[in-house]
mmCIF file of C-alpha atoms in Angstrom:
data_model
loop_
_atom_site.group_PDB
_atom_site.id
_atom_site.type_symbol
_atom_site.label_atom_id
_atom_site.label_comp_id
_atom_site.label_asym_id
_atom_site.label_seq_id
_atom_site.Cartn_x
_atom_site.Cartn_y
_atom_site.Cartn_z
ATOM 1 C CA MET A 1 0.000 0.000 0.000
ATOM 2 C CA PHE A 2 1.392 3.363 -1.054
ATOM 3 C CA VAL A 3 0.347 6.974 -0.585
ATOM 4 C CA ASP A 4 1.257 9.267 -3.491
ATOM 5 C CA ILE A 5 1.285 13.033 -2.937
ATOM 6 C CA TYR A 6 1.345 15.501 -5.848
ATOM 7 C CA ALA A 7 1.435 19.276 -5.620
ATOM 8 C CA ILE A 8 1.622 22.301 -7.902
ATOM 9 C CA GLN A 9 3.080 25.256 -6.031
ATOM 10 C CA ASN A 10 3.691 28.750 -7.331
ATOM 11 C CA VAL A 11 6.800 30.383 -5.850
ATOM 12 C CA PRO A 12 7.623 34.082 -6.387
ATOM 13 C CA PRO A 13 11.199 35.404 -6.717
ATOM 14 C CA SER A 14 13.185 33.332 -4.218
ATOM 15 C CA ASN A 15 16.369 31.414 -3.508
ATOM 16 C CA ILE A 16 15.022 28.461 -1.539
ATOM 17 C CA ASN A 17 17.921 26.070 -2.088
ATOM 18 C CA ARG A 18 21.363 27.331 -3.122
ATOM 19 C CA ASP A 19 24.145 25.618 -5.036
ATOM 20 C CA ASP A 20 27.874 26.031 -4.319
ATOM 21 C CA THR A 21 27.897 29.452 -6.024
ATOM 22 C CA GLY A 22 24.966 30.796 -3.999
ATOM 23 C CA SER A 23 22.535 30.646 -6.938
ATOM 24 C CA PRO A 24 19.225 28.751 -6.837
ATOM 25 C CA LYS A 25 19.637 25.105 -7.808
ATOM 26 C CA THR A 26 18.476 24.135 -11.292
ATOM 27 C CA ALA A 27 18.176 21.069 -13.528
ATOM 28 C CA TYR A 28 17.567 20.412 -17.200
ATOM 29 C CA TYR A 29 14.386 18.453 -17.899
ATOM 30 C CA GLY A 30 12.760 18.013 -21.277
ATOM 31 C CA GLY A 31 15.631 19.997 -22.762
ATOM 32 C CA SER A 32 14.871 23.186 -20.826
ATOM 33 C CA LEU A 33 16.247 24.772 -17.671
ATOM 34 C CA ARG A 34 14.065 24.244 -14.613
ATOM 35 C CA ALA A 35 14.172 25.556 -11.080
ATOM 36 C CA ARG A 36 15.001 22.774 -8.629
ATOM 37 C CA VAL A 37 14.705 22.280 -4.881
ATOM 38 C CA SER A 38 16.561 19.222 -3.610
ATOM 39 C CA SER A 39 14.736 16.509 -1.732
ATOM 40 C CA GLN A 40 17.184 16.960 1.162
ATOM 41 C CA ALA A 41 16.193 20.611 1.572
ATOM 42 C CA TRP A 42 12.483 19.871 1.590
ATOM 43 C CA LYS A 43 12.850 16.838 3.859
ATOM 44 C CA LYS A 44 14.643 19.010 6.431
ATOM 45 C CA ALA A 45 11.755 21.493 6.287
ATOM 46 C CA MET A 46 9.297 18.611 6.676
ATOM 47 C CA ARG A 47 11.151 17.209 9.691
ATOM 48 C CA ASP A 48 10.997 20.649 11.296
ATOM 49 C CA SER A 49 7.231 20.700 10.643
ATOM 50 C CA PHE A 50 6.789 17.333 12.380
ATOM 51 C CA ARG A 51 7.625 18.964 15.702
ATOM 52 C CA LYS A 52 4.474 21.077 15.395
ATOM 53 C CA VAL A 53 2.145 18.089 15.016
ATOM 54 C CA LEU A 54 3.871 15.105 16.692
ATOM 55 C CA PRO A 55 5.117 14.515 20.260
ATOM 56 C CA GLU A 56 8.864 15.046 20.700
ATOM 57 C CA GLU A 57 9.307 11.586 22.231
ATOM 58 C CA LYS A 58 8.151 10.013 18.953
ATOM 59 C CA LEU A 59 10.745 11.882 16.885
ATOM 60 C CA GLY A 60 14.502 11.852 16.375
ATOM 61 C CA VAL A 61 17.332 14.345 15.994
ATOM 62 C CA ARG A 62 20.123 14.360 13.429
ATOM 63 C CA THR A 63 23.339 15.422 15.109
ATOM 64 C CA LYS A 64 27.031 14.803 15.693
ATOM 65 C CA LEU A 65 26.564 15.646 19.366
ATOM 66 C CA VAL A 66 25.294 12.204 20.370
ATOM 67 C CA PRO A 67 28.030 11.633 23.010
ATOM 68 C CA GLY A 68 27.082 14.812 24.849
ATOM 69 C CA GLU A 69 23.370 13.981 24.694
ATOM 70 C CA ILE A 70 23.986 10.555 26.247
ATOM 71 C CA SER A 71 26.391 12.019 28.814
ATOM 72 C CA ASP A 72 23.824 14.622 29.918
ATOM 73 C CA ARG A 73 21.206 11.931 30.390
ATOM 74 C CA ILE A 74 23.627 9.779 32.393
ATOM 75 C CA CYS A 75 24.204 12.702 34.772
ATOM 76 C CA VAL A 76 20.460 13.169 35.240
ATOM 77 C CA LYS A 77 19.894 9.468 35.906
ATOM 78 C CA ASP A 78 22.847 9.147 38.286
ATOM 79 C CA PRO A 79 24.592 12.373 39.381
ATOM 80 C CA ASP A 80 27.357 10.286 41.008
ATOM 81 C CA LEU A 81 28.563 9.383 37.480
ATOM 82 C CA LYS A 82 29.056 13.007 36.436
ATOM 83 C CA ASP A 83 32.863 12.815 36.376
ATOM 84 C CA SER A 84 32.851 9.708 34.164
ATOM 85 C CA SER A 85 29.722 10.335 32.057
ATOM 86 C CA ASP A 86 31.629 11.566 28.978
ATOM 87 C CA GLU A 87 33.887 8.523 29.022
ATOM 88 C CA LEU A 88 30.950 6.177 29.548
ATOM 89 C CA ALA A 89 29.046 7.686 26.600
ATOM 90 C CA ALA A 90 32.049 7.464 24.253
ATOM 91 C CA SER A 91 32.795 3.878 25.326
ATOM 92 C CA LEU A 92 29.189 2.804 24.791
ATOM 93 C CA LEU A 93 29.117 4.272 21.266
ATOM 94 C CA LYS A 94 32.413 2.527 20.472
ATOM 95 C CA ILE A 95 30.888 -0.803 21.525
ATOM 96 C CA ILE A 96 28.008 -0.153 19.130
ATOM 97 C CA GLY A 97 30.453 0.670 16.340
ATOM 98 C CA ILE A 98 30.110 4.466 16.229
ATOM 99 C CA LYS A 99 33.446 6.241 16.545
ATOM 100 C CA THR A 100 33.828 9.547 18.357
ATOM 101 C CA GLN A 101 36.344 12.350 18.032
ATOM 102 C CA SER A 102 37.146 15.732 19.526
ATOM 103 C CA SER A 103 35.042 18.511 17.998
ATOM 104 C CA THR A 104 36.821 21.233 16.046
ATOM 105 C CA ARG A 105 33.731 23.420 15.710
ATOM 106 C CA ALA A 106 33.919 26.949 17.062
ATOM 107 C CA GLY A 107 32.182 28.031 20.240
ATOM 108 C CA SER A 108 31.421 26.348 23.535
ATOM 109 C CA GLN A 109 31.262 22.870 21.965
ATOM 110 C CA GLN A 110 34.856 22.977 20.759
ATOM 111 C CA GLY A 111 36.826 20.042 22.169
ATOM 112 C CA ASN A 112 33.723 18.064 23.175
ATOM 113 C CA ASP A 113 33.237 14.509 21.938
ATOM 114 C CA GLU A 114 31.222 14.158 18.734
ATOM 115 C CA THR A 115 30.624 11.511 16.090
ATOM 116 C CA GLY A 116 32.432 11.705 12.772
ATOM 117 C CA TYR A 117 29.157 12.201 10.886
ATOM 118 C CA LEU A 118 25.552 13.131 11.544
ATOM 119 C CA VAL A 119 23.635 10.396 13.349
ATOM 120 C CA PHE A 120 19.839 10.207 13.144
ATOM 121 C CA ILE A 121 18.797 9.010 16.602
ATOM 122 C CA SER A 122 15.562 9.068 18.564
ATOM 123 C CA GLU A 123 14.857 10.463 22.012
ATOM 124 C CA ARG A 124 13.909 6.940 23.111
ATOM 125 C CA GLU A 125 17.229 5.536 21.907
ATOM 126 C CA LEU A 126 19.224 8.252 23.677
ATOM 127 C CA ASP A 127 17.407 7.537 26.945
ATOM 128 C CA LYS A 128 17.843 3.773 26.686
ATOM 129 C CA LEU A 129 21.550 4.136 25.879
ATOM 130 C CA ALA A 130 21.975 6.294 28.977
ATOM 131 C CA ASP A 131 20.083 3.709 31.065
ATOM 132 C CA LEU A 132 22.365 0.988 29.769
ATOM 133 C CA ALA A 133 25.504 2.998 30.516
ATOM 134 C CA VAL A 134 24.346 3.577 34.106
ATOM 135 C CA GLN A 135 23.478 -0.111 34.515
ATOM 136 C CA TRP A 136 26.868 -1.269 33.224
ATOM 137 C CA ALA A 137 28.693 1.284 35.360
ATOM 138 C CA HIS A 138 26.991 -0.104 38.478
ATOM 139 C CA GLU A 139 27.711 -3.681 37.412
ATOM 140 C CA GLY A 140 31.378 -2.928 36.765
ATOM 141 C CA ALA A 141 31.191 -4.047 33.120
ATOM 142 C CA ASP A 142 34.429 -4.383 31.166
ATOM 143 C CA TRP A 143 34.113 -1.462 28.737
ATOM 144 C CA LYS A 144 37.481 -2.112 27.095
ATOM 145 C CA LYS A 145 36.782 -5.762 26.273
ATOM 146 C CA PRO A 146 33.037 -5.994 25.613
ATOM 147 C CA ASP A 147 31.737 -9.487 24.937
ATOM 148 C CA THR A 148 29.259 -10.500 22.247
ATOM 149 C CA GLU A 149 26.308 -10.196 24.613
ATOM 150 C CA MET A 150 27.192 -6.600 25.533
ATOM 151 C CA LYS A 151 27.349 -5.645 21.847
ATOM 152 C CA LYS A 152 24.028 -7.353 21.168
ATOM 153 C CA VAL A 153 22.252 -5.656 24.073
ATOM 154 C CA ALA A 154 23.542 -2.231 23.010
ATOM 155 C CA LYS A 155 22.614 -2.668 19.353
ATOM 156 C CA ASP A 156 19.172 -4.045 20.196
ATOM 157 C CA ILE A 157 18.251 -0.571 21.457
ATOM 158 C CA PHE A 158 18.245 0.611 17.834
ATOM 159 C CA HIS A 159 15.895 -2.163 16.702
ATOM 160 C CA GLY A 160 12.166 -2.549 17.223
ATOM 161 C CA THR A 161 9.702 0.334 16.997
ATOM 162 C CA GLN A 162 11.335 3.333 15.351
ATOM 163 C CA ALA A 163 10.811 7.054 15.811
ATOM 164 C CA ILE A 164 8.325 8.274 13.213
ATOM 165 C CA ASP A 165 10.719 10.509 11.283
ATOM 166 C CA ILE A 166 13.485 7.880 11.325
ATOM 167 C CA ALA A 167 11.052 5.281 9.979
ATOM 168 C CA LEU A 168 9.897 7.683 7.267
ATOM 169 C CA PHE A 169 13.267 9.091 6.186
ATOM 170 C CA GLY A 170 15.591 6.234 7.119
ATOM 171 C CA ARG A 171 18.951 6.063 8.862
ATOM 172 C CA MET A 172 22.357 5.256 7.404
ATOM 173 C CA LEU A 173 25.359 4.650 9.669
ATOM 174 C CA ALA A 174 28.516 3.915 7.696
ATOM 175 C CA ASP A 175 30.374 2.366 10.650
ATOM 176 C CA ALA A 176 27.407 0.348 11.946
ATOM 177 C CA PRO A 177 25.343 -0.810 8.947
ATOM 178 C CA ASP A 178 23.322 -3.257 11.045
ATOM 179 C CA LEU A 179 21.706 -0.226 12.686
ATOM 180 C CA ASN A 180 20.512 1.200 9.368
ATOM 181 C CA VAL A 181 16.817 1.825 8.777
ATOM 182 C CA ASP A 182 15.252 1.701 5.314
ATOM 183 C CA ALA A 183 13.214 4.820 4.576
ATOM 184 C CA ALA A 184 9.471 4.228 4.236
ATOM 185 C CA SER A 185 9.088 7.412 2.197
ATOM 186 C CA GLN A 186 10.601 8.943 -0.909
ATOM 187 C CA VAL A 187 10.695 12.662 -1.752
ATOM 188 C CA ALA A 188 11.489 13.761 -5.301
ATOM 189 C CA HIS A 189 13.487 16.852 -6.162
ATOM 190 C CA ALA A 190 10.926 19.547 -6.881
ATOM 191 C CA ILE A 191 11.290 20.992 -10.382
ATOM 192 C CA SER A 192 9.512 23.821 -12.122
ATOM 193 C CA VAL A 193 6.895 23.014 -14.735
ATOM 194 C CA ASP A 194 8.034 26.086 -16.659
ATOM 195 C CA THR A 195 11.389 27.164 -18.060
ATOM 196 C CA VAL A 196 13.195 29.505 -15.704
ATOM 197 C CA ARG A 197 15.706 32.266 -16.207
ATOM 198 C CA GLN A 198 18.246 32.799 -13.462
ATOM 199 C CA GLU A 199 18.381 36.416 -12.326
ATOM 200 C CA ALA A 200 20.480 38.431 -9.892
ATOM 201 C CA ASP A 201 19.412 41.131 -7.469
ATOM 202 C CA TYR A 202 22.105 43.831 -7.276
ATOM 203 C CA PHE A 203 21.782 45.778 -4.044
ATOM 204 C CA THR A 204 23.571 48.406 -1.997
ATOM 205 C CA ALA A 205 23.387 49.432 1.645
ATOM 206 C CA LEU A 206 24.047 52.858 3.073
ATOM 207 C CA ASP A 207 25.589 53.727 6.422
ATOM 208 C CA ASP A 208 22.911 55.548 8.453
ATOM 209 C CA LEU A 209 25.533 57.518 10.372
ATOM 210 C CA ALA A 210 27.791 58.471 7.459
ATOM 211 C CA ASN A 211 28.549 62.188 6.958
ATOM 212 C CA ASP A 212 26.747 64.096 4.203
ATOM 213 C CA ASP A 213 29.972 64.431 2.221
ATOM 214 C CA ASN A 214 30.231 60.604 1.973
ATOM 215 C CA ALA A 215 27.700 59.502 -0.627
ATOM 216 C CA GLY A 216 29.191 56.070 -1.284
ATOM 217 C CA ALA A 217 27.559 52.769 -0.429
ATOM 218 C CA ALA A 218 28.800 50.944 2.669
ATOM 219 C CA MET A 219 28.025 47.591 1.039
ATOM 220 C CA ILE A 220 27.532 46.354 -2.522
ATOM 221 C CA ASP A 221 26.508 42.793 -3.339
ATOM 222 C CA SER A 222 24.143 40.644 -5.409
ATOM 223 C CA THR A 223 22.068 37.544 -4.796
ATOM 224 C CA GLY A 224 20.652 35.059 -7.282
ATOM 225 C CA PHE A 225 16.957 34.252 -7.553
ATOM 226 C CA ASN A 226 14.288 32.875 -9.844
ATOM 227 C CA ALA A 227 10.505 32.597 -9.897
ATOM 228 C CA SER A 228 8.727 29.391 -10.842
ATOM 229 C CA THR A 229 5.772 27.070 -10.534
ATOM 230 C CA LEU A 230 7.003 23.859 -8.918
ATOM 231 C CA TYR A 231 5.812 20.294 -9.375
ATOM 232 C CA ARG A 232 6.374 18.377 -6.141
ATOM 233 C CA TYR A 233 6.004 14.647 -5.503
ATOM 234 C CA ALA A 234 6.520 12.246 -2.614
ATOM 235 C CA ASN A 235 5.266 8.839 -1.549
ATOM 236 C CA VAL A 236 4.965 6.689 1.566
ATOM 237 C CA ASN A 237 5.223 2.895 1.631
ATOM 238 C CA VAL A 238 2.581 2.247 4.281
ATOM 239 C CA ASP A 239 3.442 -1.448 4.671
ATOM 240 C CA SER A 240 7.111 -0.658 5.259
ATOM 241 C CA LEU A 241 6.112 1.991 7.781
ATOM 242 C CA ALA A 242 3.875 -0.522 9.569
ATOM 243 C CA ASP A 243 6.803 -2.959 9.838
ATOM 244 C CA GLN A 244 8.765 -0.305 11.752
ATOM 245 C CA ILE A 245 5.941 1.162 13.825
ATOM 246 C CA ASP A 246 3.958 -1.737 15.268
ATOM 247 C CA ASP A 247 0.767 0.211 15.921
ATOM 248 C CA ASN A 248 -1.912 0.838 13.292
ATOM 249 C CA GLU A 249 -3.081 4.095 14.847
ATOM 250 C CA ALA A 250 0.494 5.400 15.020
ATOM 251 C CA VAL A 251 1.095 4.425 11.394
ATOM 252 C CA ALA A 252 -2.009 6.309 10.263
ATOM 253 C CA ASP A 253 -0.937 9.316 12.360
ATOM 254 C CA ALA A 254 2.528 9.199 10.759
ATOM 255 C CA VAL A 255 1.129 9.123 7.221
ATOM 256 C CA VAL A 256 -1.155 12.069 7.964
ATOM 257 C CA ALA A 257 1.716 13.995 9.569
ATOM 258 C CA PHE A 258 3.878 13.325 6.513
ATOM 259 C CA VAL A 259 1.189 14.658 4.166
ATOM 260 C CA GLU A 260 0.575 17.746 6.288
ATOM 261 C CA ALA A 261 4.311 18.451 6.550
ATOM 262 C CA PHE A 262 4.662 18.025 2.785
ATOM 263 C CA VAL A 263 1.874 20.520 2.176
ATOM 264 C CA ARG A 264 2.759 23.157 4.773
ATOM 265 C CA SER A 265 6.566 23.109 4.837
ATOM 266 C CA MET A 266 8.896 25.445 2.975
ATOM 267 C CA PRO A 267 12.728 25.368 3.012
ATOM 268 C CA SER A 268 14.043 28.422 4.826
ATOM 269 C CA GLY A 269 16.712 29.562 2.346
ATOM 270 C CA LYS A 270 16.780 33.365 1.943
ATOM 271 C CA GLN A 271 13.316 33.730 3.456
ATOM 272 C CA ASN A 272 14.213 37.056 5.075
ATOM 273 C CA SER A 273 15.118 38.447 1.660
ATOM 274 C CA PHE A 274 12.188 37.067 -0.355
ATOM 275 C CA ALA A 275 9.390 36.053 2.075
ATOM 276 C CA ASN A 276 8.265 33.330 -0.351
ATOM 277 C CA HIS A 277 5.774 31.764 2.057
ATOM 278 C CA THR A 278 3.328 30.098 -0.341
ATOM 279 C CA LEU A 279 1.098 27.062 -0.097
ATOM 280 C CA PRO A 280 0.360 24.719 -3.017
ATOM 281 C CA GLU A 281 -2.223 25.720 -5.599
ATOM 282 C CA VAL A 282 -3.349 22.101 -5.766
ATOM 283 C CA VAL A 283 -2.593 18.960 -3.749
ATOM 284 C CA ILE A 284 -3.658 15.484 -4.849
ATOM 285 C CA VAL A 285 -3.263 12.481 -2.528
ATOM 286 C CA SER A 286 -3.795 8.936 -3.801
ATOM 287 C CA LEU A 287 -3.862 5.688 -1.848
ATOM 288 C CA ARG A 288 -2.619 2.898 -4.127
ATOM 289 C CA LYS A 289 -2.260 -0.859 -3.725
ATOM 290 C CA ASP A 290 0.024 -1.497 -6.720
ATOM 291 C CA GLN A 291 3.019 0.840 -6.863
ATOM 292 C CA PRO A 292 3.884 4.516 -6.391
ATOM 293 C CA ILE A 293 3.707 6.586 -9.595
ATOM 294 C CA ASN A 294 5.476 9.888 -10.237
ATOM 295 C CA MET A 295 3.553 11.910 -12.850
ATOM 296 C CA VAL A 296 6.423 14.277 -13.706
ATOM 297 C CA SER A 297 6.260 13.416 -17.416
ATOM 298 C CA ALA A 298 3.178 15.658 -17.603
ATOM 299 C CA PHE A 299 5.689 18.524 -17.631
ATOM 300 C CA GLU A 300 8.379 17.209 -19.964
ATOM 301 C CA LYS A 301 7.247 19.963 -22.296
ATOM 302 C CA PRO A 302 7.555 23.278 -20.422
ATOM 303 C CA VAL A 303 4.237 24.835 -19.442
ATOM 304 C CA ARG A 304 3.394 28.329 -20.677
ATOM 305 C CA ALA A 305 0.709 30.795 -19.722
ATOM 306 C CA ASP A 306 -1.927 31.655 -22.330
ATOM 307 C CA ALA A 307 -4.508 34.393 -22.718
ATOM 308 C CA ASP A 308 -6.958 32.748 -20.335
ATOM 309 C CA HIS A 309 -4.860 30.647 -17.948
ATOM 310 C CA SER A 310 -1.760 31.077 -15.811
ATOM 311 C CA VAL A 311 1.155 28.644 -15.746
ATOM 312 C CA SER A 312 -0.177 27.193 -12.487
ATOM 313 C CA GLU A 313 -3.687 26.706 -13.889
ATOM 314 C CA ASN A 314 -2.380 24.988 -17.007
ATOM 315 C CA ALA A 315 -0.068 22.816 -14.884
ATOM 316 C CA VAL A 316 -2.961 21.671 -12.708
ATOM 317 C CA GLU A 317 -4.946 20.673 -15.783
ATOM 318 C CA LEU A 318 -1.982 18.770 -17.232
ATOM 319 C CA LEU A 319 -1.385 16.956 -13.944
ATOM 320 C CA THR A 320 -4.997 15.838 -13.497
ATOM 321 C CA LYS A 321 -5.181 14.628 -17.107
ATOM 322 C CA LYS A 322 -1.878 12.754 -16.752
ATOM 323 C CA ILE A 323 -3.107 10.985 -13.605
ATOM 324 C CA GLU A 324 -6.344 9.961 -15.345
ATOM 325 C CA LYS A 325 -4.491 8.704 -18.430
ATOM 326 C CA VAL A 326 -1.832 6.717 -16.553
ATOM 327 C CA GLU A 327 -4.390 5.120 -14.235
ATOM 328 C CA LYS A 328 -6.526 4.109 -17.232
ATOM 329 C CA ASP A 329 -3.723 2.964 -19.543
ATOM 330 C CA TYR A 330 -1.972 0.861 -16.911
ATOM 331 C CA ASP A 331 -5.048 -0.184 -14.915
ATOM 332 C CA VAL A 332 -3.671 1.339 -11.713
ATOM 333 C CA LYS A 333 -6.720 3.211 -10.469
ATOM 334 C CA ALA A 334 -6.120 4.576 -6.975
ATOM 335 C CA LYS A 335 -8.067 2.891 -4.183
ATOM 336 C CA HIS A 336 -8.858 6.323 -2.757
ATOM 337 C CA SER A 337 -8.049 9.809 -3.967
ATOM 338 C CA TRP A 338 -8.452 13.276 -2.451
ATOM 339 C CA SER A 339 -7.568 16.758 -3.605
ATOM 340 C CA ILE A 340 -7.264 20.309 -2.327
ATOM 341 C CA GLY A 341 -7.717 23.291 -4.646
ATOM 342 C CA THR A 342 -9.650 21.535 -7.430
ATOM 343 C CA GLU A 343 -13.316 22.072 -8.279
ATOM 344 C CA THR A 344 -14.245 18.887 -6.401
ATOM 345 C CA GLY A 345 -11.580 19.304 -3.739
ATOM 346 C CA THR A 346 -11.858 19.252 0.022
ATOM 347 C CA THR A 347 -10.088 21.011 2.900
ATOM 348 C CA LEU A 348 -6.781 19.896 4.380
ATOM 349 C CA GLU A 349 -8.436 18.982 7.681
ATOM 350 C CA LYS A 350 -11.061 16.816 5.944
ATOM 351 C CA LEU A 351 -8.388 15.220 3.760
ATOM 352 C CA LYS A 352 -6.333 14.340 6.852
ATOM 353 C CA GLN A 353 -9.340 12.785 8.555
ATOM 354 C CA ASP A 354 -10.360 10.736 5.504
ATOM 355 C CA LEU A 355 -6.779 9.631 4.813
ATOM 356 C CA HIS A 356 -6.298 8.558 8.430
ATOM 357 C CA ASN A 357 -9.442 6.424 8.313
ATOM 358 C CA ALA A 358 -8.583 4.934 4.916
ATOM 359 C CA VAL A 359 -5.062 3.937 6.003
ATOM 360 C CA LEU A 360 -6.399 2.477 9.236
ATOM 361 C CA ASP A 361 -9.095 0.470 7.426
ATOM 362 C CA SER A 362 -6.616 -0.816 4.835
ATOM 363 C CA LEU A 363 -4.143 -1.923 7.505
ATOM 364 C CA LYS A 364 -6.831 -3.761 9.425
ATOM 365 C CA ALA A 365 -8.145 -5.426 6.255
ATOM 366 C CA GLY A 366 -4.648 -6.567 5.333
ATOM 367 C CA GLN A 367 -4.051 -8.038 8.774
ATOM 368 C CA GLU A 368 -7.377 -9.882 8.751
ATOM 369 C CA ALA A 369 -6.894 -11.322 5.247
#
C-alpha cells in the first residue's frame, strides 16, 4: 500500500535552495532549464514541521553531538557518574560501532566529543543508551573488552519500533550498517513546470551615520533568484512503515503527519530576503495498492501561460489529465483519492481525517486477510 502526494506550487522570486555558487539550484528536464529544490532541503523542512504536530518523544534528531546527549542523560539518571559520564558515553558508542572524536567546531562545543558524521537518533534511543551505561557502570562491566552479549544488548536498542521521522526518512550509519533503517518514504526533487531564467538582485546598503559628504555605499553585493511554478512529488510505503511502527493508529498518524508536513513546509533559504511563504495551488493524494507513480512526465514539455490561464492553472490541468491517463492505460486506479484546490476538492483537515481512516481500514483489512 502506497500513498502518493502531488502538488503544484507557485513560488515568487526566491532562492530556496542554493548551489555552491549561492545561486538557486536548477536542472535540465525536457531539454529546458528548470528551477530545482533538492529533496534533502524539503525533507529538512518537513522534519521541522513534524515537531508542530507530533510529540517530541516520537521523533529523532540528526546530530554529531550524540556523546554529549547521552552524557547529559547519564548525569540526570545518576549524578554520582558526572565525572565519568563523557567517558561512559564514548565507550558505549564505540561498543556499538560508532566512533567519536574531539570537535573542532567553534564556540562552547569545541573540544567536546562528537561523532564523525551526523547520526539520526531518537529520544527513546538516547534515553535507553543512557540507562544501559548507568546499569553497566553499576555492574562494573568491562568497557574495554566488551563481549558478544554486551554488543548485542547495546545494538538491540536501535531495533524494534522506530521514531516516526526515522522510519519515514531512514537512517544510514557507515560504521554500523546493522543499525541502518530503510526509509518508508521517498521525496522527489521539486522541479519547475516552466522554463526559468536565473536572475540576480544587485543591491547596496548605506551607512545611516555616514557624513553628508560621503555619498558612497557601505556595502555592494548581489544575490541570485528565480521565480517558478514547482511540481512536487513524494510517496509513503505504508506497509514498510507498519513494519517499523507496530501500531496501526500510530502508522495512520505518521502518514497524515507526513502529508501535512509536505503541504505546509517550505525550506528556509533566503526567506528574510524574499518572504516566499506560499502554499500549493493544488494537492492530490492517492492511496494505491500497486506501486507509487510519479507523474512528472506531464511537464516534460515546459508549461506556458496563455490568454486565459496562468502557468499554475495549465499545470494543474496537465497533472490531473496525466493521472487519469496513466491510471486508465496501466489499470492502476487509486483505491482512494483526495484533492485540495480543485473544483471537487476538500479542505486539508477533511483530507487528513479521511486519509487517516482509509489507512487504518486498509491496515486492518490486510491483517485480517
